[in-house]
Amino acid sequence: GSLYSLSSTCTESGNFGKANITGEIEFALKYNFRTCILEVCIKGCKNLAYGEEKRKKCNPYVKIYLLPDKSPWSKRKTAVKKSTVDPEFDETLKYKIEHSQLRSRQLQISVWHAGALKYRVFLGEVVIPLAAWNFEEDSMQFDWYPLKPKLEKPEDLIQYSAELLVSARLSVPAQYQNLQSEGIKCFGNKDQGVLNCQLQVMIFGAKNLPVLRSAGMLNSFVKGCLILPDQAEVKQKSPVLKKEACPQWKHLFVFDGVTPAQLQQSCLHLTVWHKSIFSSSDQFLGGAKLGASKFSEFFGSMDLASQGVLQWQEVLHNPNTWMDFTLVLH
């Protein structure tokens, strides 16, 4: 598997369903100390529940995250196997990560059914705390693990209380400014002509970022990923601020050529990272999301989801007006 083979989808979108969880998944973990790469080798599953019980249909695939990071950069997926409850994947998914970072991470391995029209059904998951895993050089032990229901609130995950200070606005061209008082309602879904709008996001700074014992002072930067309705991704990155505990980037992300109707169904991921001087892998410090409610599964909690949706709507309903937000990183 490719080291950075992120799919064209930053997140899963569409309709979600749940099955009665059955079956097992077979996988092995290996850590290469020389290259600092964690390999997740997905062999297969057996006795899965049907994704669509009435039609006896199951098109399974495996998705993994290196928790607590649920940003697009953390997601890896296998190919979809058609019409089987005993799929064989034989795929290796990889992460570049320092061995010292593994202690604070959990590997979430979940199985999903891919239905028509982006319909997804959760078939079960396994969550592995990597702090307790015995990584031995060149050892690769495949085992079967029972699939379990989704953890609603993993109590033992690291909770971040860090905050990201941002300001955002939808910049609308002058010829449309007479519509500004009505906000986004005036555009409806037929705004293909309004192509030269801009989403502008000013990244002011962050506070209460987690202290990394291994790193000392932080060299932090922000990644932005705007996911459009067709699953296209527009990515931006701020400069690195070195040795700043409370960084003030004052950096502007500009997303060109977007329409209000597009943004109604879009999601913006903002994640903060530490740039290690001695390592080629960056350390995740926390993330936040603004966006459409269909992405709510990926906000971590319904409270954060509702807040992210409301903040996004504020921006869209007040064109050409800067809206200030303090985003809790999680």
CSV table of C-alpha atoms in Angstrom, one decimal:
chain,number,residue,atom,x,y,z
A,1,GLY,CA,0.0,0.0,0.0
A,2,SER,CA,1.1,3.6,-0.7
A,3,LEU,CA,2.4,5.5,2.3
A,4,TYR,CA,0.3,8.6,1.6
A,5,SER,CA,-2.5,7.0,-0.5
A,6,LEU,CA,-5.3,9.2,0.8
A,7,SER,CA,-8.4,8.7,-1.2
A,8,SER,CA,-10.1,11.6,-3.0
A,9,THR,CA,-12.5,11.7,-0.1
A,10,CYS,CA,-11.4,13.5,3.1
A,11,THR,CA,-14.3,12.0,4.9
A,12,GLU,CA,-17.1,9.6,4.2
A,13,SER,CA,-20.3,11.4,3.1
A,14,GLY,CA,-23.7,10.2,2.4
A,15,ASN,CA,-26.3,8.1,4.3
A,16,PHE,CA,-25.3,5.9,7.2
A,17,GLY,CA,-26.8,2.7,8.6
A,18,LYS,CA,-26.0,0.2,11.3
A,19,ALA,CA,-26.1,-3.6,11.1
A,20,ASN,CA,-26.2,-6.2,14.0
A,21,ILE,CA,-22.5,-6.6,14.5
A,22,THR,CA,-21.1,-10.1,13.8
A,23,GLY,CA,-17.9,-11.6,12.6
A,24,GLU,CA,-14.1,-11.1,13.0
A,25,ILE,CA,-11.3,-9.3,11.2
A,26,GLU,CA,-7.7,-10.7,10.7
A,27,PHE,CA,-4.8,-8.3,10.7
A,28,ALA,CA,-1.2,-7.8,11.9
A,29,LEU,CA,0.8,-4.7,13.0
A,30,LYS,CA,4.4,-4.2,12.3
A,31,TYR,CA,6.6,-1.2,13.1
A,32,ASN,CA,9.8,-0.5,11.1
A,33,PHE,CA,12.2,1.2,13.5
A,34,ARG,CA,14.6,2.2,10.6
A,35,THR,CA,12.0,4.0,8.5
A,36,CYS,CA,9.6,5.0,11.3
A,37,ILE,CA,6.7,3.4,9.5
A,38,LEU,CA,3.7,1.7,11.1
A,39,GLU,CA,2.3,-1.0,8.8
A,40,VAL,CA,-1.3,-2.2,9.3
A,41,CYS,CA,-1.7,-5.4,7.3
A,42,ILE,CA,-5.4,-6.2,6.7
A,43,LYS,CA,-5.8,-9.9,5.7
A,44,GLY,CA,-9.6,-10.3,5.7
A,45,CYS,CA,-12.8,-10.8,7.6
A,46,LYS,CA,-15.3,-13.7,8.2
A,47,ASN,CA,-18.9,-14.0,9.1
A,48,LEU,CA,-19.7,-10.3,8.6
A,49,ALA,CA,-23.3,-9.1,8.9
A,50,TYR,CA,-25.1,-8.2,5.7
A,51,GLY,CA,-24.9,-4.5,5.0
A,52,GLU,CA,-28.4,-4.8,3.5
A,53,GLU,CA,-30.1,-7.6,5.3
A,54,LYS,CA,-33.2,-7.8,3.1
A,55,ARG,CA,-31.2,-8.1,-0.1
A,56,LYS,CA,-28.5,-10.3,1.6
A,57,LYS,CA,-26.0,-7.9,0.2
A,58,CYS,CA,-22.5,-7.0,1.6
A,59,ASN,CA,-19.8,-5.0,-0.2
A,60,PRO,CA,-17.2,-4.6,2.7
A,61,TYR,CA,-14.2,-2.4,3.0
A,62,VAL,CA,-11.9,-1.5,5.9
A,63,LYS,CA,-11.2,2.0,7.1
A,64,ILE,CA,-8.6,3.0,9.7
A,65,TYR,CA,-7.7,6.1,11.8
A,66,LEU,CA,-4.8,6.7,14.1
A,67,LEU,CA,-6.7,8.2,17.0
A,68,PRO,CA,-7.1,10.8,18.3
A,69,ASP,CA,-6.5,12.3,14.8
A,70,LYS,CA,-9.7,11.9,12.8
A,71,SER,CA,-8.6,14.4,10.1
A,72,PRO,CA,-8.3,13.5,6.4
A,73,TRP,CA,-4.6,13.0,6.9
A,74,SER,CA,-5.2,10.1,9.3
A,75,LYS,CA,-7.6,8.1,7.2
A,76,ARG,CA,-6.6,5.0,5.2
A,77,LYS,CA,-9.0,2.6,3.4
A,78,THR,CA,-8.8,-0.7,1.6
A,79,ALA,CA,-10.6,-1.5,-1.7
A,80,VAL,CA,-14.2,-2.5,-1.6
A,81,LYS,CA,-14.9,-6.3,-2.0
A,82,LYS,CA,-18.2,-7.1,-3.8
A,83,SER,CA,-20.9,-9.5,-2.6
A,84,THR,CA,-19.1,-11.3,0.2
A,85,VAL,CA,-19.3,-11.6,4.0
A,86,ASP,CA,-15.9,-13.3,4.0
A,87,PRO,CA,-13.7,-10.8,2.2
A,88,GLU,CA,-10.0,-11.2,1.6
A,89,PHE,CA,-8.2,-7.8,1.3
A,90,ASP,CA,-4.4,-8.6,1.7
A,91,GLU,CA,-3.6,-4.9,1.8
A,92,THR,CA,-1.0,-3.0,3.8
A,93,LEU,CA,-1.9,0.5,5.0
A,94,LYS,CA,0.9,2.7,6.3
A,95,TYR,CA,1.6,5.6,8.6
A,96,LYS,CA,4.9,7.6,9.0
A,97,ILE,CA,5.1,8.1,12.7
A,98,GLU,CA,7.8,8.3,15.4
A,99,HIS,CA,7.9,5.3,17.8
A,100,SER,CA,7.6,7.6,20.8
A,101,GLN,CA,4.3,9.0,19.5
A,102,LEU,CA,2.7,5.5,19.4
A,103,ARG,CA,2.2,5.6,23.2
A,104,SER,CA,-0.5,8.2,22.9
A,105,ARG,CA,-2.3,6.7,19.9
A,106,GLN,CA,-5.1,4.2,19.4
A,107,LEU,CA,-5.6,2.4,16.1
A,108,GLN,CA,-9.3,2.3,15.1
A,109,ILE,CA,-10.0,-0.4,12.5
A,110,SER,CA,-13.6,-0.4,11.3
A,111,VAL,CA,-15.5,-2.4,8.6
A,112,TRP,CA,-18.1,-0.8,6.4
A,113,HIS,CA,-20.6,-1.9,3.7
A,114,ALA,CA,-20.5,0.3,0.6
A,115,GLY,CA,-24.0,0.5,-0.8
A,116,ALA,CA,-25.4,2.4,-3.8
A,117,LEU,CA,-25.5,6.2,-3.8
A,118,LYS,CA,-22.9,6.6,-1.0
A,119,TYR,CA,-25.0,4.5,1.4
A,120,ARG,CA,-22.6,3.2,4.1
A,121,VAL,CA,-23.4,0.7,6.8
A,122,PHE,CA,-21.1,0.2,9.9
A,123,LEU,CA,-20.3,-3.5,10.3
A,124,GLY,CA,-18.1,-3.3,13.5
A,125,GLU,CA,-14.7,-2.1,14.7
A,126,VAL,CA,-11.6,-3.0,16.7
A,127,VAL,CA,-9.7,-0.3,18.7
A,128,ILE,CA,-6.1,-1.1,19.6
A,129,PRO,CA,-4.3,1.0,22.3
A,130,LEU,CA,-0.8,1.1,20.8
A,131,ALA,CA,0.9,1.9,24.1
A,132,ALA,CA,0.4,-1.8,25.1
A,133,TRP,CA,1.5,-3.2,21.8
A,134,ASN,CA,4.8,-5.1,21.7
A,135,PHE,CA,6.5,-4.0,18.5
A,136,GLU,CA,9.4,-6.3,17.7
A,137,GLU,CA,11.6,-5.7,14.7
A,138,ASP,CA,10.5,-7.8,11.7
A,139,SER,CA,7.8,-9.6,13.6
A,140,MET,CA,4.4,-10.0,12.0
A,141,GLN,CA,1.7,-11.9,13.8
A,142,PHE,CA,-1.7,-12.2,12.2
A,143,ASP,CA,-4.6,-12.7,14.6
A,144,TRP,CA,-8.4,-12.8,14.5
A,145,TYR,CA,-10.2,-10.0,16.5
A,146,PRO,CA,-14.0,-10.0,17.1
A,147,LEU,CA,-15.7,-6.9,15.7
A,148,LYS,CA,-17.5,-4.8,18.2
A,149,PRO,CA,-20.1,-1.9,18.2
A,150,LYS,CA,-18.8,1.6,17.9
A,151,LEU,CA,-17.5,3.3,21.0
A,152,GLU,CA,-19.8,6.3,21.6
A,153,LYS,CA,-17.3,8.1,23.8
A,154,PRO,CA,-13.9,6.5,24.2
A,155,GLU,CA,-13.0,7.5,27.8
A,156,ASP,CA,-9.3,6.9,27.6
A,157,LEU,CA,-8.6,9.0,24.5
A,158,ILE,CA,-6.5,12.1,25.0
A,159,GLN,CA,-8.8,15.1,25.3
A,160,TYR,CA,-7.4,18.4,24.0
A,161,SER,CA,-8.5,21.7,25.5
A,162,ALA,CA,-6.5,23.7,23.0
A,163,GLU,CA,-8.2,26.4,20.9
A,164,LEU,CA,-7.7,27.8,17.5
A,165,LEU,CA,-8.6,31.5,16.8
A,166,VAL,CA,-10.0,32.1,13.3
A,167,SER,CA,-12.0,34.6,11.3
A,168,ALA,CA,-13.9,33.6,8.2
A,169,ARG,CA,-15.9,35.3,5.5
A,170,LEU,CA,-17.6,34.5,2.1
A,171,SER,CA,-16.4,37.2,-0.3
A,172,VAL,CA,-19.1,37.9,-2.9
A,173,PRO,CA,-18.4,40.0,-6.0
A,174,ALA,CA,-19.8,43.5,-6.2
A,175,GLN,CA,-22.6,42.7,-8.7
A,176,TYR,CA,-24.2,40.4,-6.1
A,177,GLN,CA,-23.9,42.7,-3.1
A,178,ASN,CA,-27.4,44.0,-3.5
A,179,LEU,CA,-28.4,40.4,-2.4
A,180,GLN,CA,-26.2,40.5,0.6
A,181,SER,CA,-29.0,41.4,3.1
A,182,GLU,CA,-30.8,38.2,2.3
A,183,GLY,CA,-27.7,36.2,2.8
A,184,ILE,CA,-27.3,32.8,1.3
A,185,LYS,CA,-31.1,32.2,0.7
A,186,CYS,CA,-30.9,34.5,-2.3
A,187,PHE,CA,-28.5,32.1,-4.1
A,188,GLY,CA,-30.5,28.9,-3.7
A,189,ASN,CA,-29.0,26.0,-5.4
A,190,LYS,CA,-28.8,27.6,-8.9
A,191,ASP,CA,-25.7,29.8,-8.4
A,192,GLN,CA,-23.5,28.4,-11.0
A,193,GLY,CA,-23.1,31.9,-12.3
A,194,VAL,CA,-21.6,33.1,-9.0
A,195,LEU,CA,-18.3,31.4,-9.7
A,196,ASN,CA,-15.8,33.9,-8.5
A,197,CYS,CA,-16.8,33.9,-4.8
A,198,GLN,CA,-14.0,33.4,-2.3
A,199,LEU,CA,-14.0,31.7,1.0
A,200,GLN,CA,-11.4,33.5,3.2
A,201,VAL,CA,-10.2,32.1,6.5
A,202,MET,CA,-7.8,34.1,8.6
A,203,ILE,CA,-5.8,31.8,11.0
A,204,PHE,CA,-4.9,34.2,13.9
A,205,GLY,CA,-3.4,31.8,16.4
A,206,ALA,CA,-3.7,29.0,19.0
A,207,LYS,CA,-3.6,28.7,22.7
A,208,ASN,CA,-3.3,25.9,25.3
A,209,LEU,CA,-1.6,23.6,22.7
A,210,PRO,CA,-0.5,20.3,24.2
A,211,VAL,CA,3.0,20.1,25.5
A,212,LEU,CA,5.1,17.5,23.8
A,213,ARG,CA,7.8,16.2,26.2
A,214,SER,CA,9.8,14.8,23.3
A,215,ALA,CA,9.7,18.1,21.3
A,216,GLY,CA,10.3,20.8,23.9
A,217,MET,CA,9.1,24.1,22.3
A,218,LEU,CA,6.5,23.7,19.5
A,219,ASN,CA,7.2,24.4,15.8
A,220,SER,CA,3.6,24.6,14.8
A,221,PHE,CA,1.6,25.1,11.6
A,222,VAL,CA,-2.0,24.7,10.4
A,223,LYS,CA,-3.4,22.6,7.6
A,224,GLY,CA,-6.7,23.5,5.9
A,225,CYS,CA,-8.7,21.1,3.8
A,226,LEU,CA,-12.0,22.2,2.1
A,227,ILE,CA,-14.1,19.2,1.0
A,228,LEU,CA,-16.5,20.1,-1.7
A,229,PRO,CA,-19.8,18.2,-2.5
A,230,ASP,CA,-18.1,16.3,-5.4
A,231,GLN,CA,-15.5,15.2,-2.8
A,232,ALA,CA,-12.8,17.3,-4.4
A,233,GLU,CA,-10.3,18.6,-1.8
A,234,VAL,CA,-8.7,22.0,-1.7
A,235,LYS,CA,-5.7,22.0,0.7
A,236,GLN,CA,-3.8,24.9,2.2
A,237,LYS,CA,-0.9,25.1,4.7
A,238,SER,CA,0.4,28.0,6.9
A,239,PRO,CA,4.1,28.7,7.5
A,240,VAL,CA,5.8,27.0,10.5
A,241,LEU,CA,6.2,29.2,13.6
A,242,LYS,CA,9.2,28.0,15.5
A,243,LYS,CA,9.5,27.7,19.3
A,244,GLU,CA,6.2,29.3,20.0
A,245,ALA,CA,3.9,27.9,22.8
A,246,CYS,CA,1.1,30.3,21.7
A,247,PRO,CA,1.7,30.8,18.0
A,248,GLN,CA,0.2,33.8,16.2
A,249,TRP,CA,0.3,32.9,12.5
A,250,LYS,CA,-2.0,35.7,11.1
A,251,HIS,CA,-2.1,33.7,7.9
A,252,LEU,CA,-4.9,33.9,5.3
A,253,PHE,CA,-6.3,30.8,3.6
A,254,VAL,CA,-8.1,31.7,0.3
A,255,PHE,CA,-10.3,29.2,-1.4
A,256,ASP,CA,-11.2,30.6,-4.9
A,257,GLY,CA,-14.0,29.8,-7.3
A,258,VAL,CA,-16.5,28.4,-4.9
A,259,THR,CA,-20.2,29.0,-4.9
A,260,PRO,CA,-22.6,29.5,-2.0
A,261,ALA,CA,-24.6,26.4,-2.9
A,262,GLN,CA,-21.4,24.4,-3.0
A,263,LEU,CA,-20.3,25.6,0.4
A,264,GLN,CA,-23.7,24.7,1.9
A,265,GLN,CA,-22.7,21.1,1.3
A,266,SER,CA,-19.0,21.5,2.1
A,267,CYS,CA,-16.8,20.9,5.2
A,268,LEU,CA,-13.6,22.7,6.2
A,269,HIS,CA,-11.1,20.8,8.3
A,270,LEU,CA,-8.5,22.8,10.2
A,271,THR,CA,-5.7,20.8,12.0
A,272,VAL,CA,-2.7,22.0,14.0
A,273,TRP,CA,0.6,20.2,13.7
A,274,HIS,CA,4.1,20.2,15.2
A,275,LYS,CA,7.0,20.2,12.7
A,276,SER,CA,9.7,18.0,14.2
A,277,ILE,CA,13.3,19.1,13.5
A,278,PHE,CA,14.7,15.6,14.0
A,279,SER,CA,11.9,13.6,12.3
A,280,SER,CA,10.3,13.5,8.9
A,281,SER,CA,6.8,13.0,10.4
A,282,ASP,CA,4.7,15.8,11.8
A,283,GLN,CA,2.9,15.4,15.2
A,284,PHE,CA,-0.9,16.0,15.4
A,285,LEU,CA,-1.9,18.6,18.0
A,286,GLY,CA,-5.6,18.8,17.5
A,287,GLY,CA,-8.2,19.6,14.9
A,288,ALA,CA,-11.6,21.3,14.4
A,289,LYS,CA,-14.2,21.3,11.6
A,290,LEU,CA,-16.7,23.7,10.2
A,291,GLY,CA,-19.3,22.5,7.8
A,292,ALA,CA,-22.4,20.8,6.6
A,293,SER,CA,-24.3,18.5,8.9
A,294,LYS,CA,-23.8,15.4,6.8
A,295,PHE,CA,-20.2,15.4,8.1
A,296,SER,CA,-21.4,15.4,11.7
A,297,GLU,CA,-20.1,11.8,12.3
A,298,PHE,CA,-16.6,13.2,12.1
A,299,PHE,CA,-16.8,16.0,14.7
A,300,GLY,CA,-16.2,13.6,17.6
A,301,SER,CA,-19.5,14.6,19.4
A,302,MET,CA,-22.9,15.9,18.5
A,303,ASP,CA,-22.3,19.1,20.5
A,304,LEU,CA,-19.2,19.9,18.4
A,305,ALA,CA,-21.1,18.9,15.3
A,306,SER,CA,-23.9,21.3,16.0
A,307,GLN,CA,-21.5,24.1,16.8
A,308,GLY,CA,-19.5,23.5,13.6
A,309,VAL,CA,-22.7,23.5,11.5
A,310,LEU,CA,-24.0,26.7,13.1
A,311,GLN,CA,-20.7,28.5,12.7
A,312,TRP,CA,-20.5,27.5,9.1
A,313,GLN,CA,-24.0,28.8,8.5
A,314,GLU,CA,-23.1,32.1,10.1
A,315,VAL,CA,-20.4,32.6,7.5
A,316,LEU,CA,-22.6,31.7,4.6
A,317,HIS,CA,-25.6,33.8,5.8
A,318,ASN,CA,-23.4,36.9,6.2
A,319,PRO,CA,-21.5,37.4,2.9
A,320,ASN,CA,-18.7,39.9,2.9
A,321,THR,CA,-18.7,40.0,6.7
A,322,TRP,CA,-15.8,38.7,8.9
A,323,MET,CA,-17.1,36.2,11.5
A,324,ASP,CA,-14.8,35.5,14.5
A,325,PHE,CA,-14.7,32.0,16.0
A,326,THR,CA,-12.8,30.3,18.8
A,327,LEU,CA,-12.6,26.6,17.7
A,328,VAL,CA,-12.0,23.9,20.4
A,329,LEU,CA,-9.4,21.5,19.1
A,330,HIS,CA,-10.0,17.8,19.7
